Structures are given as structure tokens and as C-alpha cells.
Coordinates of C-alpha atoms in Angstrom, one line a residue:
M1 CA 225.9 205.0 20.1
D2 CA 223.0 202.7 21.1
K3 CA 222.7 203.2 24.9
K4 CA 220.7 200.0 25.6
K5 CA 223.2 197.4 24.4
V6 CA 227.0 197.6 24.9
A7 CA 229.4 195.0 23.7
V8 CA 232.0 194.4 26.4
P9 CA 235.2 192.8 25.1
L10 CA 237.9 191.1 27.1
V11 CA 240.9 193.4 26.8
C12 CA 244.3 191.7 26.6
H13 CA 247.2 193.9 27.4
G14 CA 250.9 192.9 27.2
H15 CA 252.2 194.1 23.8
S16 CA 254.0 197.5 23.8
R17 CA 253.6 198.2 20.1
P18 CA 250.9 197.6 17.5
V19 CA 249.4 194.1 17.1
V20 CA 249.6 193.2 13.5
D21 CA 248.5 189.5 13.3
L22 CA 246.3 187.0 15.2
F23 CA 245.9 183.3 14.8
Y24 CA 243.6 180.9 16.5
S25 CA 244.4 177.2 16.9
P26 CA 241.7 174.6 16.2
V27 CA 240.1 173.1 19.3
T28 CA 242.6 170.7 21.0
P29 CA 242.1 168.4 24.0
D30 CA 243.5 171.4 26.1
G31 CA 241.1 173.9 24.7
F32 CA 242.0 176.4 22.0
F33 CA 244.7 179.1 21.8
L34 CA 245.4 182.5 20.4
I35 CA 248.8 183.7 19.2
S36 CA 249.5 187.4 18.5
A37 CA 252.3 189.1 16.5
S38 CA 253.4 192.6 17.3
K39 CA 255.9 195.2 16.2
D40 CA 257.4 194.8 19.8
S41 CA 259.2 191.6 18.5
S42 CA 257.6 189.2 21.0
P43 CA 254.7 187.0 19.9
M44 CA 252.4 186.0 22.8
L45 CA 250.3 182.9 23.5
R46 CA 246.9 183.2 25.2
N47 CA 244.0 181.0 26.2
G48 CA 241.7 181.5 23.3
E49 CA 238.6 181.6 25.4
T50 CA 239.5 183.8 28.3
G51 CA 242.4 185.8 26.7
D52 CA 244.6 184.9 29.7
W53 CA 248.3 185.3 28.9
I54 CA 250.2 182.0 28.9
G55 CA 253.6 183.1 27.7
T56 CA 255.8 185.2 25.4
F57 CA 258.2 183.8 22.7
E58 CA 261.5 185.7 23.1
G59 CA 264.2 185.7 20.5
H60 CA 263.3 188.0 17.5
K61 CA 265.2 191.2 17.1
G62 CA 262.7 193.1 14.9
A63 CA 259.0 193.6 14.4
V64 CA 257.1 190.3 14.1
W65 CA 254.6 190.5 11.2
S66 CA 253.1 187.1 11.2
C67 CA 252.4 184.2 13.6
C68 CA 250.6 180.9 13.6
L69 CA 250.1 177.6 15.5
D70 CA 250.0 174.1 14.1
T71 CA 246.8 172.0 14.3
S72 CA 247.6 170.5 17.7
A73 CA 248.8 173.9 19.1
L74 CA 252.1 172.2 20.1
R75 CA 254.3 174.4 17.9
A76 CA 254.2 178.0 16.9
A77 CA 255.9 179.9 14.0
S78 CA 256.6 183.6 13.5
G79 CA 257.9 185.8 10.6
S80 CA 259.9 188.9 11.4
A81 CA 261.6 192.0 10.1
D82 CA 264.8 190.6 11.5
F83 CA 265.0 188.5 8.2
S84 CA 264.0 185.3 9.9
A85 CA 261.1 182.9 10.5
K86 CA 261.3 181.0 13.8
L87 CA 259.8 177.7 14.9
W88 CA 258.8 177.5 18.6
D89 CA 257.8 174.8 21.1
A90 CA 254.4 176.1 22.2
L91 CA 254.5 174.2 25.5
T92 CA 257.8 175.5 26.8
G93 CA 258.3 178.7 24.7
D94 CA 261.7 177.4 23.5
E95 CA 263.0 178.3 20.0
L96 CA 263.3 175.1 18.0
H97 CA 264.8 176.5 14.8
S98 CA 265.4 179.8 13.0
F99 CA 265.0 179.9 9.3
E100 CA 267.2 182.7 7.9
H101 CA 266.0 184.8 4.9
K102 CA 267.6 187.7 3.0
H103 CA 264.9 190.2 3.7
I104 CA 261.8 190.9 5.9
V105 CA 259.4 187.9 6.4
R106 CA 255.8 189.2 6.2
A107 CA 253.9 185.9 6.3
C108 CA 254.2 182.3 7.6
T109 CA 251.8 179.4 7.9
F110 CA 251.9 175.7 8.8
S111 CA 250.7 173.1 6.2
E112 CA 247.5 171.2 7.2
D113 CA 249.6 168.1 7.9
T114 CA 252.0 170.3 10.0
H115 CA 255.1 168.9 8.3
L116 CA 255.8 172.1 6.2
L117 CA 256.2 175.8 6.9
L118 CA 255.5 178.3 4.2
T119 CA 257.0 181.8 4.3
G120 CA 256.8 184.9 2.1
G121 CA 258.0 188.5 2.3
V122 CA 259.8 191.3 0.7
E123 CA 262.1 189.0 -1.3
K124 CA 259.1 188.0 -3.5
I125 CA 260.0 184.3 -2.9
L126 CA 257.7 181.7 -1.4
R127 CA 259.7 179.2 0.6
I128 CA 258.6 175.8 1.8
F129 CA 260.6 174.4 4.7
D130 CA 260.4 170.7 5.6
L131 CA 260.1 170.7 9.4
N132 CA 261.2 167.1 9.6
R133 CA 264.5 168.2 8.1
P134 CA 264.8 171.9 9.3
D135 CA 268.4 172.2 8.2
A136 CA 267.7 171.2 4.6
P137 CA 267.4 174.0 2.1
P138 CA 263.8 175.0 1.4
R139 CA 261.9 174.6 -1.8
E140 CA 261.6 178.0 -3.5
V141 CA 258.9 179.4 -5.7
D142 CA 260.4 182.7 -6.9
N143 CA 258.2 184.3 -9.5
S144 CA 255.8 186.3 -7.3
P145 CA 255.1 189.6 -9.1
G146 CA 255.5 191.6 -5.9
S147 CA 256.5 191.7 -2.3
I148 CA 254.4 189.0 -0.5
R149 CA 251.9 190.1 2.2
T150 CA 249.8 187.0 3.0
V151 CA 250.1 183.3 2.4
A152 CA 247.8 180.3 3.0
W153 CA 247.5 176.6 2.1
L154 CA 244.4 175.1 0.3
H155 CA 243.2 171.8 -1.0
S156 CA 245.0 169.5 1.5
D157 CA 248.3 171.3 0.9
Q158 CA 248.2 171.0 -2.9
T159 CA 247.6 174.7 -3.5
I160 CA 249.2 177.8 -2.1
L161 CA 247.6 181.2 -1.9
S162 CA 249.5 184.5 -1.8
S163 CA 248.8 188.2 -2.0
C164 CA 251.2 191.2 -2.5
T165 CA 251.9 194.4 -0.6
D166 CA 251.9 196.7 -3.6
I167 CA 249.7 195.1 -6.3
G168 CA 246.1 193.8 -6.3
G169 CA 244.9 190.2 -6.7
V170 CA 245.4 186.9 -5.0
R171 CA 247.5 184.3 -6.7
L172 CA 246.9 180.5 -6.4
W173 CA 250.0 178.3 -7.0
D174 CA 250.1 174.6 -7.8
V175 CA 252.5 173.3 -5.2
R176 CA 253.8 170.5 -7.5
S177 CA 254.6 172.6 -10.5
G178 CA 255.3 175.9 -8.7
K179 CA 253.2 177.7 -11.3
I180 CA 250.3 180.2 -10.8
V181 CA 247.1 178.4 -11.8
Q182 CA 244.6 181.2 -11.1
T183 CA 244.6 184.9 -10.1
L184 CA 241.6 186.3 -8.2
E185 CA 241.4 189.9 -9.4
T186 CA 241.0 192.8 -6.9
K187 CA 241.4 196.6 -7.4
S188 CA 243.6 197.2 -4.4
P189 CA 246.3 195.1 -2.7
V190 CA 244.8 192.3 -0.6
T191 CA 245.8 192.9 3.1
S192 CA 244.0 189.9 4.5
A193 CA 243.2 186.5 3.0
E194 CA 241.5 183.7 5.1
V195 CA 240.5 180.2 4.0
S196 CA 237.3 179.2 5.8
R197 CA 237.6 176.2 8.2
D198 CA 235.4 174.0 5.9
G199 CA 237.6 174.9 2.9
R200 CA 234.6 176.4 1.0
Y201 CA 235.5 180.1 0.9
I202 CA 238.4 182.5 0.6
T203 CA 237.7 185.8 2.4
T204 CA 239.7 188.8 1.2
A205 CA 240.0 192.4 2.3
D206 CA 241.2 194.9 -0.3
G207 CA 240.9 198.6 0.1
S208 CA 237.2 199.3 1.1
T209 CA 235.9 195.9 -0.1
V210 CA 235.4 192.5 1.4
K211 CA 235.1 189.6 -1.1
F212 CA 234.2 186.0 -0.8
W213 CA 235.5 183.5 -3.4
D214 CA 234.7 179.9 -4.1
A215 CA 237.8 178.1 -2.8
N216 CA 237.4 175.2 -5.3
H217 CA 236.2 176.9 -8.5
F218 CA 237.7 180.3 -7.7
G219 CA 234.6 182.3 -8.8
L220 CA 233.6 185.5 -6.9
V221 CA 230.6 184.6 -4.6
K222 CA 230.0 187.9 -2.9
S223 CA 231.6 191.4 -2.9
Y224 CA 230.6 194.0 -0.3
D225 CA 231.6 197.7 0.0
M226 CA 232.7 198.7 3.4
P227 CA 232.2 202.0 5.3
C228 CA 236.0 202.6 5.3
N229 CA 239.2 201.1 4.2
V230 CA 239.4 197.7 6.0
E231 CA 242.6 195.8 6.7
S232 CA 241.1 192.5 7.8
A233 CA 238.0 190.4 7.5
S234 CA 236.9 187.0 8.9
L235 CA 234.0 184.7 8.2
E236 CA 232.1 183.0 11.1
P237 CA 233.3 179.4 10.9
K238 CA 230.3 177.3 12.1
L239 CA 227.2 178.7 10.3
G240 CA 229.0 181.0 7.9
N241 CA 226.2 183.5 8.2
K242 CA 228.1 186.5 9.5
F243 CA 231.5 188.1 9.0
V244 CA 233.5 190.9 10.7
A245 CA 235.7 193.6 9.1
G246 CA 237.9 196.2 10.7
G247 CA 240.3 198.9 9.6
E248 CA 241.1 202.6 9.7
D249 CA 238.0 203.8 11.5
M250 CA 239.0 201.8 14.6
W251 CA 235.6 200.0 14.8
I252 CA 234.8 196.4 14.2
H253 CA 231.8 196.0 11.9
V254 CA 229.6 192.9 11.9
F255 CA 227.8 192.0 8.7
D256 CA 225.2 189.5 7.5
F257 CA 227.0 187.3 5.0
H258 CA 224.0 186.8 2.7
T259 CA 222.8 190.4 2.4
G260 CA 225.9 192.5 3.3
E261 CA 223.8 194.4 5.8
Q262 CA 225.6 195.8 8.9
I263 CA 224.2 194.1 12.0
G264 CA 226.6 195.3 14.6
C265 CA 229.4 197.8 15.3
N266 CA 231.9 197.4 18.2
K267 CA 233.9 200.4 19.4
G268 CA 236.7 200.2 21.8
H269 CA 240.1 200.4 20.0
H270 CA 242.0 203.6 20.1
G271 CA 243.9 203.0 16.8
P272 CA 243.2 201.3 13.4
V273 CA 242.3 197.6 13.5
H274 CA 245.1 195.6 11.8
C275 CA 243.8 192.0 12.2
L276 CA 240.5 190.2 13.0
R277 CA 239.9 186.4 13.4
F278 CA 237.0 184.3 14.6
S279 CA 237.6 181.7 17.2
P280 CA 237.3 178.1 15.9
G281 CA 233.8 177.6 17.4
G282 CA 232.6 181.0 16.1
E283 CA 231.4 182.1 19.6
S284 CA 233.8 185.0 19.7
Y285 CA 236.4 186.9 17.6
A286 CA 239.6 188.7 18.4
S287 CA 240.8 192.1 17.1
G288 CA 244.4 193.5 17.2
S289 CA 245.1 197.1 16.8
E290 CA 247.6 199.9 16.4
D291 CA 246.8 200.7 20.1
G292 CA 248.8 197.6 21.2
T293 CA 245.8 195.7 22.6
I294 CA 243.9 192.6 21.6
R295 CA 240.1 192.6 22.3
I296 CA 238.1 189.4 22.4
W297 CA 234.4 190.1 21.5
Q298 CA 231.6 187.6 22.2
L299 CA 229.3 187.2 19.3
G300 CA 226.2 186.9 21.6
P301 CA 226.6 186.5 25.4
A302 CA 228.7 189.5 26.2
I303 CA 226.1 192.0 25.0
H304 CA 224.4 193.3 28.2
D305 CA 221.7 195.7 29.0
E306 CA 223.1 198.9 30.5
N307 CA 221.5 198.2 33.9
D308 CA 223.0 194.6 34.0
S309 CA 226.1 194.0 36.1
V310 CA 228.8 193.3 33.6
P311 CA 231.3 190.5 34.5
G312 CA 234.8 191.9 34.4
N313 CA 236.3 189.0 32.6
G314 CA 233.6 187.9 30.2
P315 CA 231.2 184.9 30.8
T316 CA 232.1 183.7 34.3
G317 CA 230.9 180.1 34.0
K318 CA 233.6 179.0 31.6
V319 CA 236.7 180.5 33.1
E320 CA 237.5 177.8 35.6
V321 CA 237.4 175.0 33.1
S322 CA 239.6 176.8 30.7
A323 CA 242.1 177.5 33.3
D324 CA 242.3 173.8 34.1
D325 CA 242.5 173.1 30.4
V326 CA 245.6 175.2 29.9
A327 CA 247.3 174.3 33.2
Q328 CA 249.5 171.8 31.3
K329 CA 250.6 174.4 28.8
I330 CA 251.4 177.0 31.5
E331 CA 253.4 174.6 33.5
G332 CA 257.0 174.7 32.3
F333 CA 256.5 177.6 29.9
H334 CA 259.8 179.6 29.9
I335 CA 258.9 183.1 30.9
S336 CA 261.5 185.8 31.7
G337 CA 260.9 188.0 34.8
E338 CA 260.8 191.0 32.5
G339 CA 257.9 189.6 30.5
K340 CA 255.8 189.2 33.7
T341 CA 256.5 192.8 34.8
T342 CA 255.5 194.2 31.5
E343 CA 252.3 192.3 31.5
K344 CA 251.4 193.6 35.0
E345 CA 252.3 197.2 34.3
N346 CA 250.4 197.2 31.0
A347 CA 247.4 195.6 32.6
T348 CA 247.0 198.5 35.0
D349 CA 247.5 201.0 32.2
A350 CA 244.0 200.5 30.8

């Protein structure tokens, strides 16, 4: 390990089981937020900048595989092994609706206009729920060739992207016709698919490969072999010149987008990395692991010389502002006493 420079992440404790999904909100007037899904059945909301815990969404009875926030970060959604997807009020933590399924829900995501919720899972059916009429039956697109692992919206909610747990490729569906219009071919099942913030690229991780696809013409732009099997990859959203990938070797690898050259490697997790996402401004990225922790890594500022004094909670200048930004969200958030204790106990168990 390079002894001169050490990346110091913010370590977020609280989950008691592996962290399997992470999602950042866009920047809102109150700052930006990070939601995490874990096999412990309780999604958690955090300040996206400091990693400070805001609250826990309580109600699922099985592992939570997927989580997301809408564009204003006012509502959250989660998909679970308890055969349901739930809609939450992200200000109070209250459950707004539970959408029942017939099998495990592996993926969920809000449409860009926030009126629709898309889910997919072991049933091989894509369901589109109208959040303005939550009790109405969903629209179903039911010819997925395999159990659904990831879902996303593209092209101003005109196209749906999905990948499968057991077969390779990414399928692109026309929302109006419900038909597959294109398949992006991969050798291994795609475990992570991310549409870039500017809508230009689709970033996929399959086996030991990270690929970048043109999101409009669907051609393969770049394909890079990774040092190990990776489960997740994320493209830096502002400049698009770097990407991160993580998987079974427990490390987070940072690469140059244009050349594929590895330009950094962050070590700290004690189990495989399941999910990686860049913050909306690209100044940091979060990783979730089998070890039950979330680590927030600064792209630049948190790399210190060994002799420097390292701030315990990341860049100190920004913390106060962020705390004010989220005061509104913290106020009135429904938190059980149990949730608080777990957080404190886990925080000491570093």
C-alpha cells in the first residue's frame, strides 16, 4: 500500500446485515441525500454529504434489495424479499403505500417525472404503478426472459432498461408498446446498470467487465476488463472522466474513463462490495458492502499525507451547513427508540 497518501472515508454504521443497494438524490434546496438498502430489512436515509444518519424506514419483513428517492427527495421507495415494494414519506418516515407482489422484488425506481414507480423481480414481470392512483392495478410487461435484477428509466420515461439475474444482456423496452426494442449483449449477467445524469451513457457491470453504452444509439462506447469480478460500477457525473468499480476483492478501484487505466484503489471494506454510486456533484462516492457498512470516499480532498492530521468526519468546513440543510428533514422523522440504540451500538463497534 502506498504509505504517503491514504484515502480516509466517512464510515456509516447502522445496518446489521450486508448493504446491497445505494441511491443518491439529486441536489435539492435542502442538500442531497443517500438511501441504503440492506438485508436487515430497514432502509436508511442519510445526509449525502456528511453521511449523518437521518432516519430508518421500518415496515418490511424481509431483506430489502433495492431503494430509491424521487427527484425532490420527498418520497422513497424500496423493494423487498417480503414480496412487496413500499412507498415512503422521506420527511416523516411513514409508509404511504405497500404494493404487493407474488415473489421477491429485486429492483424499483421512480420515473423522472416522479408519477410512476417501476418494479421488477423474481416473477419476471416489469410492473408500472401510478403513484397518483396507488390502489389501481399496475401496468404489467411480462415477457422478461429471466428473473429481473436491475431496472431504470431512460429517454424522459419513454424507455425502460432491465437486466436479469441469470442471463446476460440489458434489455431496452418501449414503454408504449411494452416490447423489447434493443438488447445490449454481455457475456455475464449484468449486476449493475446506471444511466448517467446527463442521459448520455449506460454504465454496466457484468462479471469482470465494465462497459459504457451510448444511451441514445445503444452502441458500445468502451469496454474495460477489471482486476476481479465486479458487482457495481458508477461514472463520475460532472466531467465523466473517471469511474469507480467494486466487487469481490473488497477494494474500490478508480479508473480513467478514456484510457481504462487504474488511477486509484481504496481499501477499507471487510467484505465484497455490492454497490457503488457517485454523489450528484461527483465530489464523492459511496460504497456498500457485505460487511454492513457504507463508506463515503472523497474524490480529492480526503486524501491526506500520512503526517497530516486527518479530520474524523471528513472535510470540516462543510459539515455545519449540511446539518442546517437537513434540519427540516430530521425534525418530525419517525424514529423508534430501537433504531437509535442500534445506531449508537454499531457506531462504537468500528
